[in-house]
Coordinates of N, CA and C in Angstrom, one line a residue:
M1 N -1.8 21.1 16.2 CA -3.2 20.3 16.6 C -2.9 19.1 17.2
K2 N -3.9 18.5 17.7 CA -3.7 17.3 18.4 C -3.6 16.1 17.3
G3 N -2.8 15.1 17.7 CA -2.8 13.9 16.8 C -4.2 13.3 16.6
S4 N -4.9 13.3 17.6 CA -6.3 12.7 17.6 C -7.2 13.4 16.5
Q5 N -7.0 14.7 16.2 CA -7.7 15.4 15.1 C -7.4 14.9 13.8
I6 N -6.1 14.6 13.6 CA -5.6 14.0 12.3 C -6.1 12.6 12.1
I7 N -5.9 11.8 13.2 CA -6.4 10.4 13.1 C -8.0 10.3 12.9
A8 N -8.7 11.2 13.6 CA -10.1 11.2 13.3 C -10.5 11.5 11.8
R9 N -9.8 12.4 11.2 CA -10.1 12.7 9.8 C -9.6 11.5 8.9
L10 N -8.6 10.9 9.2 CA -8.0 9.8 8.4 C -9.1 8.7 8.6
E11 N -9.6 8.4 9.7 CA -10.5 7.3 9.9 C -11.9 7.6 9.4
Q12 N -12.2 8.9 9.2 CA -13.5 9.2 8.5 C -13.4 8.9 7.0
E13 N -12.1 9.2 6.5 CA -11.9 9.0 5.1 C -11.7 7.5 4.8
I14 N -10.9 6.9 5.7 CA -10.4 5.5 5.5 C -10.8 4.7 6.8
P15 N -12.1 4.4 7.0 CA -12.4 3.7 8.3 C -11.7 2.4 8.6
L16 N -11.4 2.3 9.9 CA -10.8 1.1 10.3 C -11.6 -0.2 10.2
H17 N -12.9 0.0 10.1 CA -13.8 -1.3 10.0 C -13.6 -1.9 8.7
F18 N -13.0 -1.2 7.7 CA -12.8 -1.9 6.4 C -11.6 -2.7 6.4
A19 N -10.8 -2.7 7.4 CA -9.6 -3.4 7.5 C -9.9 -5.0 7.6
E20 N -9.1 -5.9 7.1 CA -9.2 -7.4 7.1 C -9.1 -7.8 8.6
C21 N -9.7 -8.9 9.0 CA -9.8 -9.2 10.3 C -8.4 -9.7 10.8
W22 N -7.4 -10.1 9.9 CA -6.1 -10.5 10.3 C -5.1 -9.3 10.4
D23 N -5.6 -8.1 10.0 CA -4.7 -7.0 9.9 C -4.6 -6.3 11.2
N24 N -3.6 -5.3 11.3 CA -3.3 -4.5 12.5 C -3.3 -3.1 12.2
S25 N -4.2 -2.6 11.5 CA -4.2 -1.1 11.0 C -4.5 -0.3 12.3
G26 N -4.2 1.0 12.3 CA -4.5 1.9 13.4 C -3.3 2.3 14.2
L27 N -3.5 2.7 15.4 CA -2.5 3.3 16.3 C -1.5 2.2 16.7
Q28 N -0.2 2.3 16.3 CA 0.8 1.3 16.6 C 1.6 1.6 17.9
V29 N 2.0 2.8 18.0 CA 2.8 3.3 19.1 C 2.5 4.7 19.5
G30 N 2.5 5.1 20.8 CA 2.3 6.4 21.2 C 1.0 6.9 21.6
Y31 N 0.9 8.2 21.7 CA -0.3 8.9 22.3 C -1.0 9.6 21.2
Q32 N -2.4 9.5 21.1 CA -3.1 10.2 20.1 C -3.1 11.7 20.4
N33 N -3.1 12.1 21.6 CA -3.4 13.5 22.0 C -2.2 14.4 22.2
R34 N -1.0 13.9 21.7 CA 0.1 14.8 21.6 C 0.1 15.9 20.5
E35 N 0.6 16.9 20.8 CA 0.6 18.1 19.7 C 1.4 17.5 18.5
V36 N 0.8 17.8 17.3 CA 1.5 17.4 16.1 C 1.7 18.6 15.1
R37 N 3.0 18.8 14.8 CA 3.4 19.9 13.8 C 4.0 19.3 12.5
K38 N 4.6 18.2 12.7 CA 5.4 17.6 11.6 C 4.9 16.1 11.5
V39 N 4.6 15.7 10.3 CA 4.2 14.4 9.9 C 5.0 13.8 8.9
S40 N 5.6 12.6 9.2 CA 6.4 11.8 8.2 C 5.6 10.8 7.6
V41 N 5.6 10.6 6.3 CA 4.8 9.6 5.7 C 5.8 8.6 4.9
A42 N 5.5 7.3 5.0 CA 6.4 6.3 4.4 C 5.5 5.0 4.1
L43 N 6.1 4.1 3.3 CA 5.4 2.9 3.1 C 5.6 1.9 4.3
D44 N 6.8 1.8 4.9 CA 7.1 1.0 5.9 C 7.9 1.7 7.0
A45 N 7.8 1.3 8.3 CA 8.5 1.9 9.4 C 9.8 1.2 9.5
T46 N 10.7 1.4 8.5 CA 12.1 0.8 8.5 C 13.0 1.6 9.4
E47 N 14.1 1.0 9.6 CA 15.1 1.7 10.5 C 15.5 3.1 9.8
E48 N 15.6 3.1 8.4 CA 15.9 4.3 7.8 C 14.8 5.4 7.9
V49 N 13.6 4.9 7.7 CA 12.4 5.8 7.8 C 12.4 6.4 9.3
L50 N 12.7 5.6 10.3 CA 12.7 6.0 11.7 C 13.8 7.1 11.9
K51 N 14.9 6.8 11.4 CA 16.1 7.7 11.5 C 15.8 9.1 10.9
E52 N 15.2 9.1 9.7 CA 14.9 10.3 8.9 C 13.9 11.0 9.8
S53 N 12.9 10.3 10.1 CA 11.7 10.9 10.9 C 12.1 11.5 12.3
I54 N 13.0 11.0 12.9 CA 13.5 11.4 14.2 C 14.4 12.7 14.0
L55 N 15.3 12.6 13.0 CA 16.3 13.6 12.7 C 15.5 14.9 12.2
W56 N 14.4 14.7 11.5 CA 13.6 15.8 11.0 C 12.7 16.4 12.1
G57 N 12.5 15.6 13.2 CA 11.7 16.1 14.3 C 10.2 15.8 14.1
A58 N 9.9 14.7 13.5 CA 8.5 14.3 13.3 C 7.8 14.1 14.6
D59 N 6.5 14.4 14.6 CA 5.7 14.1 15.8 C 4.8 12.9 15.5
L60 N 4.6 12.6 14.3 CA 3.6 11.5 13.8 C 4.2 10.9 12.6
L61 N 4.4 9.6 12.6 CA 4.7 8.8 11.5 C 3.5 8.0 10.9
L62 N 3.1 8.3 9.7 CA 2.1 7.5 9.0 C 2.6 6.6 8.1
T63 N 2.4 5.3 8.1 CA 2.8 4.3 7.1 C 1.6 3.4 6.6
H64 N 1.9 2.8 5.5 CA 0.9 1.9 4.9 C 1.0 0.6 5.7
H65 N 2.1 0.0 5.9 CA 2.3 -1.2 6.5 C 2.5 -1.1 8.1
P66 N 1.8 -1.8 8.8 CA 1.9 -1.7 10.3 C 3.3 -2.1 10.8
L67 N 3.8 -1.5 11.8 CA 5.1 -2.0 12.5 C 4.8 -3.4 13.0
L68 N 3.7 -3.6 13.6 CA 3.4 -4.9 14.3 C 2.3 -5.7 13.6
M69 N 2.6 -6.8 13.2 CA 1.5 -7.6 12.6 C 1.2 -8.9 13.4
S70 N 2.0 -9.2 14.4 CA 1.7 -10.3 15.3 C 2.2 -9.8 16.8
G71 N 1.9 -10.6 17.8 CA 2.2 -10.2 19.1 C 3.7 -10.3 19.4
I72 N 4.2 -9.5 20.3 CA 5.5 -9.6 20.7 C 5.5 -9.8 22.3
K73 N 6.4 -10.5 22.9 CA 6.4 -10.7 24.3 C 7.3 -9.8 25.1
K74 N 8.3 -9.1 24.4 CA 9.2 -8.2 25.1 C 9.4 -7.0 24.3
V75 N 9.6 -5.8 25.0 CA 10.0 -4.5 24.3 C 11.3 -4.2 25.0
N76 N 12.4 -4.6 24.3 CA 13.6 -4.2 24.9 C 14.6 -4.0 23.7
E77 N 15.9 -3.7 24.0 CA 16.8 -3.4 23.0 C 17.4 -4.6 22.3
E78 N 17.1 -5.8 22.8 CA 17.7 -7.0 22.1 C 16.7 -7.5 21.0
E79 N 15.6 -6.9 20.8 CA 14.6 -7.4 19.7 C 14.4 -6.2 18.9
F80 N 14.4 -6.4 17.5 CA 14.4 -5.2 16.7 C 13.1 -4.4 16.6
H81 N 11.9 -5.2 16.8 CA 10.7 -4.4 17.0 C 10.7 -3.6 18.3
G82 N 11.3 -4.3 19.3 CA 11.4 -3.5 20.6 C 12.3 -2.3 20.5
R83 N 13.3 -2.4 19.8 CA 14.3 -1.3 19.7 C 13.5 -0.1 19.0
K84 N 12.7 -0.5 17.9 CA 12.0 0.6 17.2 C 11.0 1.3 18.1
I85 N 10.3 0.5 18.8 CA 9.2 1.0 19.8 C 9.8 2.0 20.8
L86 N 11.0 1.5 21.4 CA 11.7 2.4 22.4 C 12.2 3.6 21.8
R87 N 12.8 3.6 20.5 CA 13.2 4.8 19.9 C 12.1 5.8 19.7
M88 N 10.9 5.2 19.2 CA 9.8 6.0 19.0 C 9.3 6.7 20.4
A89 N 9.2 5.9 21.4 CA 8.8 6.5 22.7 C 9.8 7.5 23.3
E90 N 11.0 7.2 23.2 CA 12.1 8.2 23.6 C 12.1 9.5 22.8
N91 N 11.7 9.4 21.6 CA 11.6 10.6 20.7 C 10.2 11.2 20.5
H92 N 9.3 10.8 21.3 CA 7.8 11.2 21.3 C 7.3 11.1 19.9
L93 N 7.6 10.1 19.2 CA 7.1 9.8 17.8 C 6.0 8.8 17.9
T94 N 4.7 9.3 17.5 CA 3.6 8.5 17.4 C 3.5 7.8 16.1
H95 N 3.2 6.5 16.1 CA 3.1 5.8 14.8 C 1.7 5.3 14.5
Y96 N 1.2 5.4 13.3 CA -0.1 5.1 12.9 C 0.0 4.5 11.5
A97 N -0.8 3.3 11.3 CA -0.7 2.7 10.0 C -2.1 2.6 9.5
L98 N -2.2 2.7 8.1 CA -3.4 2.4 7.4 C -3.1 1.4 6.3
H99 N -3.4 0.2 6.6 CA -3.1 -1.0 5.8 C -4.2 -1.5 4.9
T100 N -4.9 -2.5 5.3 CA -5.9 -3.0 4.4 C -7.2 -2.2 4.3
N101 N -7.4 -1.4 5.3 CA -8.4 -0.4 5.1 C -8.1 0.6 4.0
F102 N -6.9 1.0 3.9 CA -6.5 1.8 2.8 C -6.5 1.1 1.5
D103 N -6.2 -0.2 1.4 CA -6.3 -1.0 0.2 C -7.9 -1.0 -0.2
V104 N -8.8 -1.2 0.7 CA -10.2 -1.2 0.4 C -10.7 0.1 -0.1
C105 N -10.4 1.1 0.6 CA -11.0 2.5 0.3 C -10.4 3.3 -0.7
V106 N -9.1 3.1 -0.9 CA -8.3 3.9 -1.9 C -7.4 3.2 -2.8
M107 N -6.6 2.1 -2.4 CA -5.5 1.6 -3.3 C -5.9 1.1 -4.5
G108 N -7.0 0.2 -4.6 CA -7.4 -0.4 -5.8 C -7.8 0.6 -6.9
A109 N -8.7 1.5 -6.5 CA -9.2 2.5 -7.4 C -8.1 3.5 -7.9
L110 N -7.2 3.8 -6.9 CA -6.1 4.8 -7.3 C -5.1 4.0 -8.3
C111 N -4.8 2.9 -8.1 CA -3.9 2.2 -9.0 C -4.5 1.9 -10.3
S112 N -5.8 1.7 -10.4 CA -6.5 1.4 -11.6 C -6.5 2.7 -12.4
K113 N -6.5 3.9 -11.8 CA -6.4 5.1 -12.5 C -5.0 5.3 -13.1
Y114 N -4.0 5.0 -12.4 CA -2.7 5.1 -12.8 C -2.5 4.3 -14.2
L115 N -3.3 3.2 -14.2 CA -3.1 2.4 -15.4 C -4.3 2.5 -16.4
G116 N -5.1 3.4 -16.2 CA -6.2 3.8 -17.1 C -7.2 2.7 -17.3
F117 N -7.5 1.9 -16.3 CA -8.5 0.8 -16.3 C -9.9 1.5 -16.7
R118 N -10.7 0.8 -17.4 CA -12.2 1.3 -17.6 C -13.1 0.2 -17.2
Q119 N -14.3 0.7 -16.9 CA -15.4 -0.2 -16.5 C -14.9 -1.2 -15.4
T120 N -14.6 -0.6 -14.3 CA -13.9 -1.4 -13.2 C -14.9 -1.9 -12.3
E121 N -14.5 -3.0 -11.6 CA -15.3 -3.6 -10.5 C -14.4 -4.1 -9.5
V122 N -14.8 -4.4 -8.3 CA -14.0 -4.9 -7.2 C -13.6 -6.3 -7.6
L123 N -12.3 -6.7 -7.3 CA -11.9 -8.0 -7.5 C -12.4 -9.0 -6.4
E124 N -12.2 -8.7 -5.2 CA -12.7 -9.5 -4.1 C -13.5 -8.6 -3.2
V125 N -14.8 -8.8 -3.1 CA -15.6 -8.0 -2.3 C -15.5 -8.4 -0.9
T126 N -15.2 -7.3 0.0 CA -15.1 -7.6 1.5 C -16.3 -6.9 2.3
G127 N -17.0 -6.2 1.7 CA -18.1 -5.4 2.4 C -18.8 -4.4 1.5
T128 N -19.5 -3.5 2.1 CA -20.2 -2.4 1.3 C -20.0 -1.1 2.0
D129 N -20.1 0.0 1.2 CA -19.9 1.3 1.8 C -21.2 1.8 2.3
S130 N -21.1 3.2 2.7 CA -22.4 3.7 3.2 C -23.5 3.8 2.3
E131 N -23.3 3.7 0.9 CA -24.2 3.8 -0.1 C -24.4 2.3 -0.5
N132 N -24.2 1.3 0.2 CA -24.4 -0.1 0.0 C -23.7 -0.5 -1.4
R133 N -22.6 0.1 -1.8 CA -21.9 -0.3 -3.0 C -20.8 -1.3 -2.5
P134 N -20.4 -2.2 -3.3 CA -19.4 -3.3 -2.9 C -18.1 -2.6 -2.9
V135 N -17.3 -3.0 -1.8 CA -15.9 -2.5 -1.7 C -15.1 -3.8 -1.4
G136 N -13.8 -3.6 -1.5 CA -12.9 -4.8 -1.4 C -11.5 -4.6 -1.9
I137 N -10.9 -5.7 -2.1 CA -9.5 -5.8 -2.4 C -9.3 -5.9 -4.0
G138 N -8.5 -5.0 -4.6 CA -8.2 -5.2 -6.0 C -9.3 -4.7 -6.9
T139 N -9.0 -4.6 -8.2 CA -10.0 -4.3 -9.2 C -9.8 -5.0 -10.4
V140 N -10.8 -5.1 -11.2 CA -10.9 -5.8 -12.5 C -11.5 -4.8 -13.5
G141 N -10.9 -4.7 -14.7 CA -11.5 -3.9 -15.7 C -10.9 -4.1 -17.0
S142 N -11.2 -3.2 -18.0 CA -10.6 -3.2 -19.3 C -9.4 -2.3 -19.5
L143 N -8.4 -2.7 -20.1 CA -7.3 -1.8 -20.5 C -7.9 -0.7 -21.5
S144 N -7.1 0.2 -21.6 CA -7.5 1.4 -22.4 C -7.7 1.0 -23.9
K145 N -7.0 0.0 -24.3 CA -7.1 -0.7 -25.6 C -6.5 -2.1 -25.6
P146 N -6.8 -3.0 -26.5 CA -6.2 -4.2 -26.6 C -4.7 -4.0 -26.8
M147 N -3.8 -4.8 -26.2 CA -2.4 -4.7 -26.4 C -1.7 -6.0 -26.0
T148 N -0.4 -6.1 -26.4 CA 0.3 -7.3 -26.0 C 0.7 -7.2 -24.5
V149 N 1.1 -8.3 -24.0 CA 1.6 -8.4 -22.6 C 2.9 -7.5 -22.5
R150 N 3.6 -7.5 -23.5 CA 4.9 -6.7 -23.4 C 4.5 -5.2 -23.4
E151 N 3.5 -4.8 -24.1 CA 3.1 -3.4 -24.1 C 2.4 -3.1 -22.8
C152 N 1.7 -4.0 -22.1 CA 1.1 -3.7 -20.9 C 2.2 -3.6 -19.8
C153 N 3.3 -4.4 -19.9 CA 4.4 -4.4 -19.0 C 5.0 -3.0 -19.1
Q154 N 5.2 -2.5 -20.3 CA 5.7 -1.2 -20.4 C 4.9 -0.1 -19.8
M155 N 3.6 -0.3 -19.9 CA 2.7 0.7 -19.3 C 2.8 0.7 -17.8
V156 N 2.9 -0.5 -17.2 CA 3.0 -0.6 -15.8 C 4.3 0.0 -15.3
K157 N 5.4 -0.2 -16.0 CA 6.7 0.3 -15.6 C 6.7 1.8 -15.7
E158 N 6.0 2.5 -16.7 CA 6.0 3.9 -16.9 C 5.0 4.5 -15.8
A159 N 3.9 3.8 -15.5 CA 2.9 4.3 -14.6 C 3.5 4.4 -13.1
F160 N 4.3 3.4 -12.8 CA 4.8 3.2 -11.4 C 6.3 3.5 -11.3
H161 N 6.9 4.0 -12.3 CA 8.4 4.4 -12.4 C 9.2 3.1 -12.0
L162 N 9.0 2.0 -12.7 CA 9.8 0.8 -12.3 C 10.8 0.5 -13.4
E163 N 11.9 0.0 -13.1 CA 12.9 -0.4 -14.0 C 12.6 -1.7 -14.7
S164 N 11.9 -2.6 -13.9 CA 11.6 -3.9 -14.5 C 10.4 -4.6 -13.8
V165 N 9.9 -5.5 -14.5 CA 8.8 -6.4 -13.9 C 9.0 -7.8 -14.2
R166 N 8.5 -8.7 -13.5 CA 8.6 -10.1 -13.9 C 7.3 -10.6 -14.5
V167 N 7.3 -11.4 -15.6 CA 6.2 -11.9 -16.4 C 6.1 -13.4 -16.3
F168 N 5.0 -14.0 -16.0 CA 4.7 -15.4 -16.2 C 3.7 -15.5 -17.3
G169 N 4.2 -16.0 -18.4 CA 3.3 -16.1 -19.6 C 3.9 -15.6 -20.8
D170 N 3.2 -15.6 -22.0 CA 3.8 -15.2 -23.3 C 3.7 -13.7 -23.4
P171 N 4.8 -13.0 -23.6 CA 4.9 -11.6 -23.7 C 4.2 -11.0 -24.9
E172 N 4.0 -11.9 -25.9 CA 3.3 -11.4 -27.2 C 1.8 -11.8 -27.1
K173 N 1.3 -12.3 -26.2 CA -0.1 -12.5 -26.1 C -1.0 -11.3 -26.1
Q174 N -2.1 -11.2 -26.8 CA -2.9 -10.1 -26.8 C -3.9 -10.1 -25.6
V175 N -3.9 -9.0 -24.9 CA -4.8 -9.0 -23.7 C -5.6 -7.7 -23.7
E176 N -6.9 -7.8 -23.0 CA -7.7 -6.6 -23.0 C -8.3 -6.5 -21.5
R177 N -8.7 -7.6 -20.9 CA -9.3 -7.7 -19.6 C -8.2 -7.8 -18.6
A178 N -8.1 -7.0 -17.6 CA -7.1 -7.1 -16.7 C -7.6 -7.0 -15.3
A179 N -6.8 -7.6 -14.4 CA -7.0 -7.5 -12.9 C -5.8 -7.0 -12.2
L180 N -6.0 -6.3 -11.1 CA -5.0 -5.6 -10.3 C -5.2 -5.9 -8.9
C181 N -4.1 -6.3 -8.2 CA -4.1 -6.3 -6.7 C -2.8 -5.8 -6.3
P182 N -2.7 -4.5 -5.8 CA -1.4 -3.9 -5.3 C -1.0 -4.8 -4.0
G183 N 0.4 -4.9 -3.9 CA 0.9 -5.7 -2.8 C 1.1 -7.1 -3.2
S184 N 0.7 -8.0 -2.2 CA 0.8 -9.5 -2.4 C -0.5 -10.0 -2.8
G185 N -0.6 -10.5 -4.0 CA -1.8 -10.9 -4.6 C -2.0 -12.4 -5.0
K186 N -1.1 -13.2 -4.6 CA -1.2 -14.6 -5.0 C -2.4 -15.3 -4.5
S187 N -2.9 -14.9 -3.4 CA -4.2 -15.6 -2.9 C -5.4 -15.2 -3.6
L188 N -5.3 -14.3 -4.6 CA -6.5 -13.9 -5.3 C -6.6 -14.4 -6.8
V189 N -5.6 -15.3 -7.1 CA -5.5 -15.8 -8.5 C -6.8 -16.5 -8.9
G190 N -7.4 -17.2 -8.0 CA -8.7 -17.8 -8.2 C -9.8 -16.9 -8.5
A191 N -9.8 -15.8 -7.8 CA -10.8 -14.7 -8.1 C -10.6 -14.1 -9.3
V192 N -9.3 -13.9 -9.7 CA -9.0 -13.4 -11.1 C -9.5 -14.2 -12.1
L193 N -9.3 -15.5 -12.0 CA -9.8 -16.5 -13.0 C -11.3 -16.4 -13.1
K194 N -12.0 -16.4 -12.0 CA -13.4 -16.3 -12.0 C -13.9 -15.1 -12.9
K195 N -13.2 -14.0 -12.6 CA -13.6 -12.7 -13.3 C -13.1 -12.7 -14.8
Q196 N -12.5 -13.8 -15.2 CA -12.2 -13.9 -16.6 C -11.2 -12.9 -17.1
A197 N -10.3 -12.4 -16.2 CA -9.2 -11.5 -16.6 C -8.2 -12.4 -17.4
Q198 N -7.5 -11.7 -18.3 CA -6.5 -12.3 -19.1 C -5.1 -12.0 -18.6
I199 N -5.0 -10.9 -17.8 CA -3.7 -10.6 -17.2 C -3.9 -10.0 -15.8
Y200 N -2.9 -10.3 -15.0 CA -3.1 -9.9 -13.6 C -1.8 -9.2 -13.1
I201 N -2.0 -8.0 -12.6 CA -0.8 -7.2 -12.2 C -0.8 -7.1 -10.7
T202 N 0.3 -7.7 -10.1 CA 0.3 -7.7 -8.6 C 1.7 -7.9 -8.2
G203 N 2.0 -8.5 -7.0 CA 3.3 -8.7 -6.5 C 3.4 -9.9 -5.7
D204 N 4.7 -10.2 -5.4 CA 5.0 -11.4 -4.4 C 4.5 -12.8 -5.0
I205 N 4.6 -13.0 -6.4 CA 4.2 -14.2 -6.9 C 5.4 -15.2 -6.9
G206 N 5.2 -16.3 -6.4 CA 6.2 -17.4 -6.4 C 6.1 -18.3 -7.5
H207 N 7.2 -19.1 -7.6 CA 7.3 -20.0 -8.8 C 6.1 -20.8 -9.0
H208 N 5.6 -21.6 -8.1 CA 4.4 -22.4 -8.3 C 3.2 -21.6 -8.6
D209 N 3.0 -20.5 -7.9 CA 1.9 -19.6 -8.2 C 1.9 -19.2 -9.7
G210 N 3.0 -18.8 -10.2 CA 3.1 -18.3 -11.5 C 2.9 -19.4 -12.6
I211 N 3.5 -20.5 -12.5 CA 3.4 -21.6 -13.4 C 1.9 -22.2 -13.4
D212 N 1.4 -22.3 -12.3 CA 0.0 -22.8 -12.2 C -1.0 -21.8 -12.8
A213 N -0.8 -20.5 -12.7 CA -1.7 -19.5 -13.3 C -1.5 -19.5 -14.7
V214 N -0.3 -19.7 -15.3 CA -0.1 -19.8 -16.8 C -0.8 -21.1 -17.3
D215 N -0.8 -22.2 -16.6 CA -1.4 -23.4 -17.1 C -2.9 -23.2 -17.1
Q216 N -3.4 -22.3 -16.4 CA -4.9 -22.0 -16.5 C -5.2 -20.7 -17.4
G217 N -4.3 -20.4 -18.2 CA -4.5 -19.4 -19.2 C -4.3 -17.9 -18.7
L218 N -3.7 -17.8 -17.5 CA -3.6 -16.3 -17.1 C -2.1 -16.0 -17.1
V219 N -2.0 -14.7 -17.6 CA -0.6 -14.1 -17.5 C -0.5 -13.2 -16.3
I220 N 0.6 -13.4 -15.6 CA 0.8 -12.5 -14.4 C 2.0 -11.6 -14.6
V221 N 1.8 -10.3 -14.2 CA 2.9 -9.3 -14.3 C 3.2 -9.0 -12.8
D222 N 4.3 -9.4 -12.3 CA 4.8 -9.3 -10.9 C 5.5 -8.0 -10.9
A223 N 4.9 -6.9 -10.4 CA 5.6 -5.6 -10.3 C 6.1 -5.4 -8.9
G224 N 6.1 -6.4 -8.0 CA 6.7 -6.2 -6.8 C 5.7 -5.7 -5.8
H225 N 5.9 -6.1 -4.5 CA 5.0 -5.6 -3.4 C 5.2 -4.1 -3.3
F226 N 6.5 -3.7 -3.3 CA 6.7 -2.3 -3.1 C 6.4 -1.5 -4.4
G227 N 6.5 -2.0 -5.6 CA 6.4 -1.4 -6.8 C 5.2 -0.6 -7.1
V228 N 4.0 -1.2 -6.7 CA 2.8 -0.6 -6.9 C 2.2 0.2 -5.7
E229 N 2.5 -0.4 -4.5 CA 2.0 0.2 -3.3 C 2.6 1.6 -2.9
Q230 N 3.8 1.8 -3.5 CA 4.5 3.1 -3.2 C 3.6 4.3 -3.5
V231 N 2.5 4.2 -4.2 CA 1.6 5.3 -4.5 C 1.0 5.8 -3.2
F232 N 1.0 5.0 -2.1 CA 0.5 5.5 -0.8 C 1.1 6.7 -0.4
V233 N 2.4 6.9 -0.6 CA 3.1 8.1 -0.1 C 2.6 9.4 -0.7
P234 N 2.7 9.6 -2.1 CA 2.3 10.8 -2.7 C 0.7 11.0 -2.4
W235 N -0.1 10.0 -2.3 CA -1.5 10.2 -2.1 C -1.7 10.7 -0.7
M236 N -1.0 10.2 0.3 CA -1.2 10.6 1.6 C -0.6 12.1 1.9
E237 N 0.5 12.3 1.2 CA 1.0 13.7 1.2 C 0.1 14.7 0.7
E238 N -0.6 14.5 -0.5 CA -1.6 15.4 -1.0 C -2.8 15.5 -0.1
F239 N -3.2 14.4 0.4 CA -4.4 14.4 1.3 C -4.1 15.3 2.6
L240 N -3.0 15.1 3.2 CA -2.6 15.9 4.4 C -2.4 17.4 4.1
K241 N -1.9 17.6 3.0 CA -1.7 19.1 2.6 C -3.0 19.7 2.3
K242 N -3.9 19.0 1.9 CA -5.3 19.6 1.5 C -6.1 19.8 2.8
E243 N -6.1 18.7 3.7 CA -6.8 18.7 4.9 C -6.3 19.5 6.0
F244 N -4.9 19.6 6.1 CA -4.2 20.1 7.2 C -3.1 21.1 6.7
P245 N -3.4 22.2 6.1 CA -2.3 22.9 5.4 C -1.3 23.5 6.3
D246 N -1.5 23.6 7.6 CA -0.5 24.1 8.5 C 0.5 23.0 9.0
L247 N 0.2 21.8 8.7 CA 1.2 20.7 8.9 C 2.4 20.9 8.1
E248 N 3.6 20.4 8.5 CA 4.8 20.1 7.7 C 4.8 18.6 7.4
I249 N 5.0 18.4 6.1 CA 4.9 16.9 5.7 C 6.3 16.6 5.1
L250 N 6.7 15.4 5.6 CA 8.0 14.8 4.9 C 7.5 13.5 4.3
A251 N 7.5 13.6 2.9 CA 7.2 12.3 2.2 C 8.4 11.5 1.9
Q252 N 8.6 10.4 2.6 CA 9.8 9.5 2.5 C 9.6 8.6 1.3
K253 N 10.4 8.8 0.2 CA 10.4 7.9 -0.9 C 11.6 7.0 -0.8
S254 N 11.3 5.8 -1.3 CA 12.5 4.7 -1.2 C 12.6 4.2 -2.6
A255 N 13.8 3.7 -2.9 CA 14.2 3.1 -4.1 C 13.6 1.6 -4.1
G256 N 13.1 1.1 -3.0 CA 12.7 -0.3 -2.9 C 13.5 -1.0 -1.9
P257 N 13.0 -2.1 -1.5 CA 13.5 -2.9 -0.4 C 14.8 -3.8 -0.9
F258 N 15.0 -3.9 -2.2 CA 16.1 -4.8 -2.6 C 16.6 -4.2 -4.0
Q259 N 17.7 -4.7 -4.4 CA 18.4 -4.4 -5.7 C 18.5 -5.6 -6.5
V260 N 18.4 -5.4 -7.9 CA 18.7 -6.4 -8.7 C 20.1 -6.2 -9.3
L261 N 21.1 -7.1 -9.0 CA 22.5 -7.0 -9.5 C 22.7 -7.8 -10.7

């Protein structure tokens, strides 16, 4: 089938207009109308992902994070983004990304289900859907039962298959109302406090972000940017298999961008 058919269905389910204004979701490299038989799915368009996609013979690469988030002035072999674009073009590989539009339409609710949140609401409202319901980034809700921060951390690790998480705050504190923002969530700490959450599960929390949150009574569980957002890959694999059963899907799973030694 044509790539445009796949993209049209994706944009019906996950509309581009829900993406944040600073984002660069959508077609990154290539032609929409090429024939597609094989689709590679990954969180990022890394060198390893490109290598595996090309060796496998993928026609379309779908990622959560866009290859390009800011402008580039040259596309040549001396610049790493340029090298990736050239390799995609040379191997007829089209690249399409679903970033903050996926966060708004799928990611928050999906990760909340992984953690068993109840009575959820949007953390930061960015718009409304076709039924005039609020949509946006992250979720707030009640944990399945009151628990300690330590128990909550164990739940997060089991839900997302993580070896460890970082905690800012008292591990023995009792919590029940929780907030979640997959990916990088330090900019939403203020929204979390306004929603009166006791614990915040997110990623990319820096030193000052963490200690300032603790001083305001909030516990933060940093599960890493990759740690929670990796659910994009199995969700997309399942969606494509259901919608396009004739396609071959390569779900590229990674151990994460770094190691703790």
